[in-house]
Amino acid sequence: AAAPLPEEDCMKLNPSFVGIALSSLLAIDLWASKRLGVCAGEGSAWGSARPLMKVIEVSGHGIPWLLGTFYGLCQSDSSAAREVLLNLLFALLLDLVMVAVVKGLVKRPRPTHNKMDMFVTISVDKYSFPSGHATRAALVCRFVLRHLVLAVPLRVLVVLWALIVSISRVMLGRHNMTDVLFGLVLGYALYSVVEHCWLSPLNAPALFALW
C-alpha cells in the first residue's frame, strides 16, 4: 500500500475554500475592471471622453489640492479659516504618506491596459493599490461636508465629485475596482484620524504662530 502523504502535502493538494474564493474574486475584479476601462486609450469604447476623464483626474490630484490649501492658508486673515485650512493640509499630507506606504508594501502593478500618462507621478505611483485619488476624494468629501457651511445642492455636488473621481480611475484604466473601493474606505477612515488629532492653537501653538 502506498504510504500516506505528509500532512503539509495534503494541505497543498486541498486548497482552502477561502483561498479559492479570494482567487475567484481577484479574477472577477481584473475582468470587470478591464471591461469598465472604457476610456483607457483613444481607441477604447469611450476613447473620445478620455480628455474629460483626465481633467477629472487632475481635479483629484494631490498637487493642486496641496498648493491650493497652502495658498489659502497664506492668504487667509481669519483665525477660524486658518485652523480649518491647516487641518486640511495635515489631512492631505497624511493621505499622501499612508497611500505611499500601502502602495510600497502591497506593490500591486497597474492594470495592463493602463496608459502611463498620468499628471505628475512619483516612484510608488507605478503601483495600483490603493487608489490615491479615491482616498483623497473620500477624505476631502468628509472634510468639506463637516467644516464648510454649504447649501444642499453644493453638498450634493461635493459627493458627486468624489464618486465621479473614483469611478474615473477605473474608466481610465488606472486602477482595478478593488483599488478604488479600498481607497474610499481608507480615505473615509483617515478623516476620523484627522478629527481625532485636530490641530488647534491650544495643542499646536508653534504651527499657528507661522501664520
PDB file of C-alpha atoms in Angstrom:
ATOM      1  CA  ALA A   1       0.000   0.000   0.000  1.00  0.00           C
ATOM      2  CA  ALA A   2       1.178   3.496  -0.787  1.00  0.00           C
ATOM      3  CA  ALA A   3       2.419   5.463   2.173  1.00  0.00           C
ATOM      4  CA  PRO A   4       0.073   8.297   3.254  1.00  0.00           C
ATOM      5  CA  LEU A   5       1.103  11.774   2.230  1.00  0.00           C
ATOM      6  CA  PRO A   6       2.579  14.046   4.890  1.00  0.00           C
ATOM      7  CA  GLU A   7       0.011  16.402   6.407  1.00  0.00           C
ATOM      8  CA  GLU A   8       1.582  19.523   4.841  1.00  0.00           C
ATOM      9  CA  ASP A   9       1.364  17.942   1.352  1.00  0.00           C
ATOM     10  CA  CYS A  10      -2.300  17.095   1.901  1.00  0.00           C
ATOM     11  CA  MET A  11      -2.934  20.734   2.725  1.00  0.00           C
ATOM     12  CA  LYS A  12      -1.250  21.819  -0.514  1.00  0.00           C
ATOM     13  CA  LEU A  13      -3.358  19.406  -2.538  1.00  0.00           C
ATOM     14  CA  ASN A  14      -6.563  20.650  -0.902  1.00  0.00           C
ATOM     15  CA  PRO A  15      -6.561  24.436  -1.096  1.00  0.00           C
ATOM     16  CA  SER A  16      -8.838  26.131   1.380  1.00  0.00           C
ATOM     17  CA  PHE A  17     -12.231  27.500   0.464  1.00  0.00           C
ATOM     18  CA  VAL A  18     -11.037  30.977   1.464  1.00  0.00           C
ATOM     19  CA  GLY A  19      -8.098  30.765  -0.958  1.00  0.00           C
ATOM     20  CA  ILE A  20     -10.345  29.666  -3.814  1.00  0.00           C
ATOM     21  CA  ALA A  21     -12.861  32.412  -3.019  1.00  0.00           C
ATOM     22  CA  LEU A  22     -10.163  35.086  -2.936  1.00  0.00           C
ATOM     23  CA  SER A  23      -8.670  33.884  -6.221  1.00  0.00           C
ATOM     24  CA  SER A  24     -12.115  33.928  -7.817  1.00  0.00           C
ATOM     25  CA  LEU A  25     -12.840  37.435  -6.537  1.00  0.00           C
ATOM     26  CA  LEU A  26      -9.475  38.632  -7.840  1.00  0.00           C
ATOM     27  CA  ALA A  27     -10.212  37.168 -11.271  1.00  0.00           C
ATOM     28  CA  ILE A  28     -13.634  38.856 -11.312  1.00  0.00           C
ATOM     29  CA  ASP A  29     -12.046  42.132 -10.214  1.00  0.00           C
ATOM     30  CA  LEU A  30      -9.483  42.030 -13.034  1.00  0.00           C
ATOM     31  CA  TRP A  31     -12.072  41.015 -15.637  1.00  0.00           C
ATOM     32  CA  ALA A  32     -14.659  43.614 -14.627  1.00  0.00           C
ATOM     33  CA  SER A  33     -12.049  46.374 -14.290  1.00  0.00           C
ATOM     34  CA  LYS A  34     -10.816  45.720 -17.815  1.00  0.00           C
ATOM     35  CA  ARG A  35     -14.369  45.750 -19.153  1.00  0.00           C
ATOM     36  CA  LEU A  36     -15.046  49.061 -17.385  1.00  0.00           C
ATOM     37  CA  GLY A  37     -11.812  50.656 -18.651  1.00  0.00           C
ATOM     38  CA  VAL A  38     -13.738  52.273 -21.490  1.00  0.00           C
ATOM     39  CA  CYS A  39     -11.506  55.378 -21.560  1.00  0.00           C
ATOM     40  CA  ALA A  40      -8.165  53.596 -21.141  1.00  0.00           C
ATOM     41  CA  GLY A  41      -6.987  54.674 -24.597  1.00  0.00           C
ATOM     42  CA  GLU A  42      -8.005  56.763 -27.569  1.00  0.00           C
ATOM     43  CA  GLY A  43      -9.192  53.606 -29.319  1.00  0.00           C
ATOM     44  CA  SER A  44     -11.301  52.403 -26.385  1.00  0.00           C
ATOM     45  CA  ALA A  45     -15.094  52.274 -26.478  1.00  0.00           C
ATOM     46  CA  TRP A  46     -15.383  55.753 -24.924  1.00  0.00           C
ATOM     47  CA  GLY A  47     -11.975  56.987 -26.029  1.00  0.00           C
ATOM     48  CA  SER A  48     -13.402  60.365 -27.059  1.00  0.00           C
ATOM     49  CA  ALA A  49     -14.243  61.038 -23.387  1.00  0.00           C
ATOM     50  CA  ARG A  50     -10.661  60.419 -22.281  1.00  0.00           C
ATOM     51  CA  PRO A  51      -9.687  64.162 -22.248  1.00  0.00           C
ATOM     52  CA  LEU A  52     -12.638  64.872 -19.935  1.00  0.00           C
ATOM     53  CA  MET A  53     -11.643  61.970 -17.686  1.00  0.00           C
ATOM     54  CA  LYS A  54      -8.118  63.377 -17.477  1.00  0.00           C
ATOM     55  CA  VAL A  55      -9.489  66.763 -16.367  1.00  0.00           C
ATOM     56  CA  ILE A  56     -11.394  64.933 -13.630  1.00  0.00           C
ATOM     57  CA  GLU A  57      -8.144  63.110 -12.794  1.00  0.00           C
ATOM     58  CA  VAL A  58      -6.343  66.418 -12.229  1.00  0.00           C
ATOM     59  CA  SER A  59      -9.197  67.664 -10.022  1.00  0.00           C
ATOM     60  CA  GLY A  60      -8.450  64.832  -7.610  1.00  0.00           C
ATOM     61  CA  HIS A  61      -4.656  65.014  -7.813  1.00  0.00           C
ATOM     62  CA  GLY A  62      -2.700  65.811  -4.668  1.00  0.00           C
ATOM     63  CA  ILE A  63      -0.597  68.688  -6.020  1.00  0.00           C
ATOM     64  CA  PRO A  64      -3.481  71.084  -6.894  1.00  0.00           C
ATOM     65  CA  TRP A  65      -5.065  70.377  -3.530  1.00  0.00           C
ATOM     66  CA  LEU A  66      -1.827  70.914  -1.613  1.00  0.00           C
ATOM     67  CA  LEU A  67      -0.952  74.116  -3.480  1.00  0.00           C
ATOM     68  CA  GLY A  68      -4.490  75.496  -3.212  1.00  0.00           C
ATOM     69  CA  THR A  69      -4.697  74.757   0.501  1.00  0.00           C
ATOM     70  CA  PHE A  70      -1.277  76.281   1.183  1.00  0.00           C
ATOM     71  CA  TYR A  71      -2.143  79.392  -0.824  1.00  0.00           C
ATOM     72  CA  GLY A  72      -5.418  79.797   1.057  1.00  0.00           C
ATOM     73  CA  LEU A  73      -3.589  79.359   4.351  1.00  0.00           C
ATOM     74  CA  CYS A  74      -1.126  82.117   3.466  1.00  0.00           C
ATOM     75  CA  GLN A  75      -3.839  84.499   2.246  1.00  0.00           C
ATOM     76  CA  SER A  76      -6.448  83.989   4.958  1.00  0.00           C
ATOM     77  CA  ASP A  77      -6.887  86.679   7.588  1.00  0.00           C
ATOM     78  CA  SER A  78      -9.380  84.670   9.664  1.00  0.00           C
ATOM     79  CA  SER A  79      -8.110  82.572  12.546  1.00  0.00           C
ATOM     80  CA  ALA A  80     -11.016  80.127  12.156  1.00  0.00           C
ATOM     81  CA  ALA A  81     -10.350  79.709   8.429  1.00  0.00           C
ATOM     82  CA  ARG A  82      -6.632  79.209   9.057  1.00  0.00           C
ATOM     83  CA  GLU A  83      -7.401  76.459  11.573  1.00  0.00           C
ATOM     84  CA  VAL A  84      -9.589  74.621   9.055  1.00  0.00           C
ATOM     85  CA  LEU A  85      -7.067  75.047   6.239  1.00  0.00           C
ATOM     86  CA  LEU A  86      -4.146  73.919   8.384  1.00  0.00           C
ATOM     87  CA  ASN A  87      -6.012  70.750   9.278  1.00  0.00           C
ATOM     88  CA  LEU A  88      -6.923  70.204   5.642  1.00  0.00           C
ATOM     89  CA  LEU A  89      -3.217  70.486   4.800  1.00  0.00           C
ATOM     90  CA  PHE A  90      -2.447  67.976   7.550  1.00  0.00           C
ATOM     91  CA  ALA A  91      -5.138  65.647   6.154  1.00  0.00           C
ATOM     92  CA  LEU A  92      -3.748  65.845   2.613  1.00  0.00           C
ATOM     93  CA  LEU A  93      -0.193  65.127   3.786  1.00  0.00           C
ATOM     94  CA  LEU A  94      -1.377  62.228   5.947  1.00  0.00           C
ATOM     95  CA  ASP A  95      -3.219  60.842   2.934  1.00  0.00           C
ATOM     96  CA  LEU A  96      -0.116  61.017   0.738  1.00  0.00           C
ATOM     97  CA  VAL A  97       2.026  59.257   3.329  1.00  0.00           C
ATOM     98  CA  MET A  98      -0.480  56.482   4.031  1.00  0.00           C
ATOM     99  CA  VAL A  99      -1.137  55.769   0.356  1.00  0.00           C
ATOM    100  CA  ALA A 100       2.596  55.696  -0.403  1.00  0.00           C
ATOM    101  CA  VAL A 101       3.227  53.278   2.475  1.00  0.00           C
ATOM    102  CA  VAL A 102       0.435  50.893   1.462  1.00  0.00           C
ATOM    103  CA  LYS A 103       1.441  51.004  -2.216  1.00  0.00           C
ATOM    104  CA  GLY A 104       5.042  50.271  -1.268  1.00  0.00           C
ATOM    105  CA  LEU A 105       4.002  47.317   0.891  1.00  0.00           C
ATOM    106  CA  VAL A 106       1.440  45.737  -1.439  1.00  0.00           C
ATOM    107  CA  LYS A 107       3.209  46.536  -4.743  1.00  0.00           C
ATOM    108  CA  ARG A 108       0.244  45.637  -6.910  1.00  0.00           C
ATOM    109  CA  PRO A 109       1.035  46.590 -10.524  1.00  0.00           C
ATOM    110  CA  ARG A 110      -1.193  48.888 -12.540  1.00  0.00           C
ATOM    111  CA  PRO A 111      -3.763  47.218 -14.838  1.00  0.00           C
ATOM    112  CA  THR A 112      -2.187  46.022 -18.067  1.00  0.00           C
ATOM    113  CA  HIS A 113      -4.493  48.249 -20.127  1.00  0.00           C
ATOM    114  CA  ASN A 114      -3.397  51.416 -18.288  1.00  0.00           C
ATOM    115  CA  LYS A 115      -1.552  54.063 -20.301  1.00  0.00           C
ATOM    116  CA  MET A 116       1.107  55.666 -18.089  1.00  0.00           C
ATOM    117  CA  ASP A 117       0.441  59.305 -18.976  1.00  0.00           C
ATOM    118  CA  MET A 118      -0.667  60.477 -15.557  1.00  0.00           C
ATOM    119  CA  PHE A 119      -0.248  64.032 -14.295  1.00  0.00           C
ATOM    120  CA  VAL A 120       2.924  64.301 -12.124  1.00  0.00           C
ATOM    121  CA  THR A 121       3.850  60.904 -10.671  1.00  0.00           C
ATOM    122  CA  ILE A 122       6.412  59.624  -8.167  1.00  0.00           C
ATOM    123  CA  SER A 123       8.057  56.220  -7.819  1.00  0.00           C
ATOM    124  CA  VAL A 124       5.246  54.459  -5.912  1.00  0.00           C
ATOM    125  CA  ASP A 125       2.709  55.610  -8.497  1.00  0.00           C
ATOM    126  CA  LYS A 126       3.697  52.655 -10.658  1.00  0.00           C
ATOM    127  CA  TYR A 127       1.697  50.609  -8.145  1.00  0.00           C
ATOM    128  CA  SER A 128      -2.059  50.409  -8.126  1.00  0.00           C
ATOM    129  CA  PHE A 129      -3.310  49.527  -4.638  1.00  0.00           C
ATOM    130  CA  PRO A 130      -4.901  51.633  -3.232  1.00  0.00           C
ATOM    131  CA  SER A 131      -6.150  54.465  -5.444  1.00  0.00           C
ATOM    132  CA  GLY A 132      -4.759  57.714  -4.055  1.00  0.00           C
ATOM    133  CA  HIS A 133      -7.404  59.688  -5.927  1.00  0.00           C
ATOM    134  CA  ALA A 134     -10.140  57.642  -4.230  1.00  0.00           C
ATOM    135  CA  THR A 135      -8.652  58.081  -0.755  1.00  0.00           C
ATOM    136  CA  ARG A 136      -8.303  61.816  -1.335  1.00  0.00           C
ATOM    137  CA  ALA A 137     -11.808  62.133  -2.732  1.00  0.00           C
ATOM    138  CA  ALA A 138     -13.359  60.381   0.277  1.00  0.00           C
ATOM    139  CA  LEU A 139     -11.200  62.307   2.750  1.00  0.00           C
ATOM    140  CA  VAL A 140     -11.827  65.723   1.198  1.00  0.00           C
ATOM    141  CA  CYS A 141     -15.530  64.987   0.791  1.00  0.00           C
ATOM    142  CA  ARG A 142     -15.975  64.222   4.502  1.00  0.00           C
ATOM    143  CA  PHE A 143     -13.801  67.159   5.487  1.00  0.00           C
ATOM    144  CA  VAL A 144     -15.667  69.679   3.331  1.00  0.00           C
ATOM    145  CA  LEU A 145     -19.113  68.440   4.369  1.00  0.00           C
ATOM    146  CA  ARG A 146     -18.113  68.657   8.030  1.00  0.00           C
ATOM    147  CA  HIS A 147     -16.319  72.001   8.120  1.00  0.00           C
ATOM    148  CA  LEU A 148     -17.825  74.146   5.360  1.00  0.00           C
ATOM    149  CA  VAL A 149     -21.312  75.602   5.514  1.00  0.00           C
ATOM    150  CA  LEU A 150     -22.767  74.727   2.107  1.00  0.00           C
ATOM    151  CA  ALA A 151     -26.233  74.752   0.610  1.00  0.00           C
ATOM    152  CA  VAL A 152     -27.750  71.336  -0.084  1.00  0.00           C
ATOM    153  CA  PRO A 153     -27.105  71.467  -3.877  1.00  0.00           C
ATOM    154  CA  LEU A 154     -23.417  72.191  -3.247  1.00  0.00           C
ATOM    155  CA  ARG A 155     -23.193  69.352  -0.724  1.00  0.00           C
ATOM    156  CA  VAL A 156     -24.647  67.016  -3.334  1.00  0.00           C
ATOM    157  CA  LEU A 157     -22.087  68.261  -5.875  1.00  0.00           C
ATOM    158  CA  VAL A 158     -19.233  67.540  -3.459  1.00  0.00           C
ATOM    159  CA  VAL A 159     -20.428  63.948  -3.027  1.00  0.00           C
ATOM    160  CA  LEU A 160     -20.909  63.562  -6.790  1.00  0.00           C
ATOM    161  CA  TRP A 161     -17.387  64.880  -7.396  1.00  0.00           C
ATOM    162  CA  ALA A 162     -15.922  62.278  -5.035  1.00  0.00           C
ATOM    163  CA  LEU A 163     -17.873  59.491  -6.739  1.00  0.00           C
ATOM    164  CA  ILE A 164     -17.002  60.668 -10.264  1.00  0.00           C
ATOM    165  CA  VAL A 165     -13.294  60.963  -9.433  1.00  0.00           C
ATOM    166  CA  SER A 166     -13.347  57.427  -8.030  1.00  0.00           C
ATOM    167  CA  ILE A 167     -15.242  55.923 -10.977  1.00  0.00           C
ATOM    168  CA  SER A 168     -12.980  57.710 -13.456  1.00  0.00           C
ATOM    169  CA  ARG A 169      -9.969  55.797 -12.076  1.00  0.00           C
ATOM    170  CA  VAL A 170     -11.420  52.525 -13.368  1.00  0.00           C
ATOM    171  CA  MET A 171     -12.709  54.078 -16.599  1.00  0.00           C
ATOM    172  CA  LEU A 172      -9.233  55.452 -17.380  1.00  0.00           C
ATOM    173  CA  GLY A 173      -7.720  52.038 -16.678  1.00  0.00           C
ATOM    174  CA  ARG A 174      -5.580  53.461 -13.870  1.00  0.00           C
ATOM    175  CA  HIS A 175      -6.938  51.094 -11.234  1.00  0.00           C
ATOM    176  CA  ASN A 176      -8.870  47.932 -10.605  1.00  0.00           C
ATOM    177  CA  MET A 177     -12.187  48.200  -8.780  1.00  0.00           C
ATOM    178  CA  THR A 178     -10.750  46.845  -5.525  1.00  0.00           C
ATOM    179  CA  ASP A 179      -8.057  49.555  -5.561  1.00  0.00           C
ATOM    180  CA  VAL A 180     -10.766  52.201  -5.674  1.00  0.00           C
ATOM    181  CA  LEU A 181     -13.063  50.560  -3.122  1.00  0.00           C
ATOM    182  CA  PHE A 182     -10.241  50.131  -0.613  1.00  0.00           C
ATOM    183  CA  GLY A 183      -9.124  53.716  -1.322  1.00  0.00           C
ATOM    184  CA  LEU A 184     -12.588  55.047  -0.484  1.00  0.00           C
ATOM    185  CA  VAL A 185     -12.644  53.091   2.780  1.00  0.00           C
ATOM    186  CA  LEU A 186      -9.132  54.241   3.681  1.00  0.00           C
ATOM    187  CA  GLY A 187      -9.912  57.887   2.917  1.00  0.00           C
ATOM    188  CA  TYR A 188     -13.103  57.711   4.968  1.00  0.00           C
ATOM    189  CA  ALA A 189     -11.137  56.270   7.900  1.00  0.00           C
ATOM    190  CA  LEU A 190      -8.315  58.806   7.580  1.00  0.00           C
ATOM    191  CA  TYR A 191     -10.776  61.627   8.142  1.00  0.00           C
ATOM    192  CA  SER A 192     -11.591  60.125  11.551  1.00  0.00           C
ATOM    193  CA  VAL A 193      -7.867  60.198  12.349  1.00  0.00           C
ATOM    194  CA  VAL A 194      -7.709  63.878  11.362  1.00  0.00           C
ATOM    195  CA  GLU A 195     -10.681  64.683  13.595  1.00  0.00           C
ATOM    196  CA  HIS A 196      -9.084  62.803  16.488  1.00  0.00           C
ATOM    197  CA  CYS A 197      -5.778  64.667  16.008  1.00  0.00           C
ATOM    198  CA  TRP A 198      -7.375  68.040  15.180  1.00  0.00           C
ATOM    199  CA  LEU A 199      -4.780  70.814  15.300  1.00  0.00           C
ATOM    200  CA  SER A 200      -5.691  73.976  17.178  1.00  0.00           C
ATOM    201  CA  PRO A 201      -3.869  76.997  18.670  1.00  0.00           C
ATOM    202  CA  LEU A 202      -4.077  75.205  22.017  1.00  0.00           C
ATOM    203  CA  ASN A 203      -2.387  71.911  21.087  1.00  0.00           C
ATOM    204  CA  ALA A 204      -0.128  73.181  18.268  1.00  0.00           C
ATOM    205  CA  PRO A 205       0.711  76.831  19.033  1.00  0.00           C
ATOM    206  CA  ALA A 206       4.016  76.700  17.133  1.00  0.00           C
ATOM    207  CA  LEU A 207       2.259  75.815  13.874  1.00  0.00           C
ATOM    208  CA  PHE A 208      -0.297  78.576  14.209  1.00  0.00           C
ATOM    209  CA  ALA A 209       2.455  81.072  15.037  1.00  0.00           C
ATOM    210  CA  LEU A 210       3.734  80.622  11.470  1.00  0.00           C
ATOM    211  CA  TRP A 211       0.531  82.110  10.052  1.00  0.00           C
TER     212      TRP A 211
END
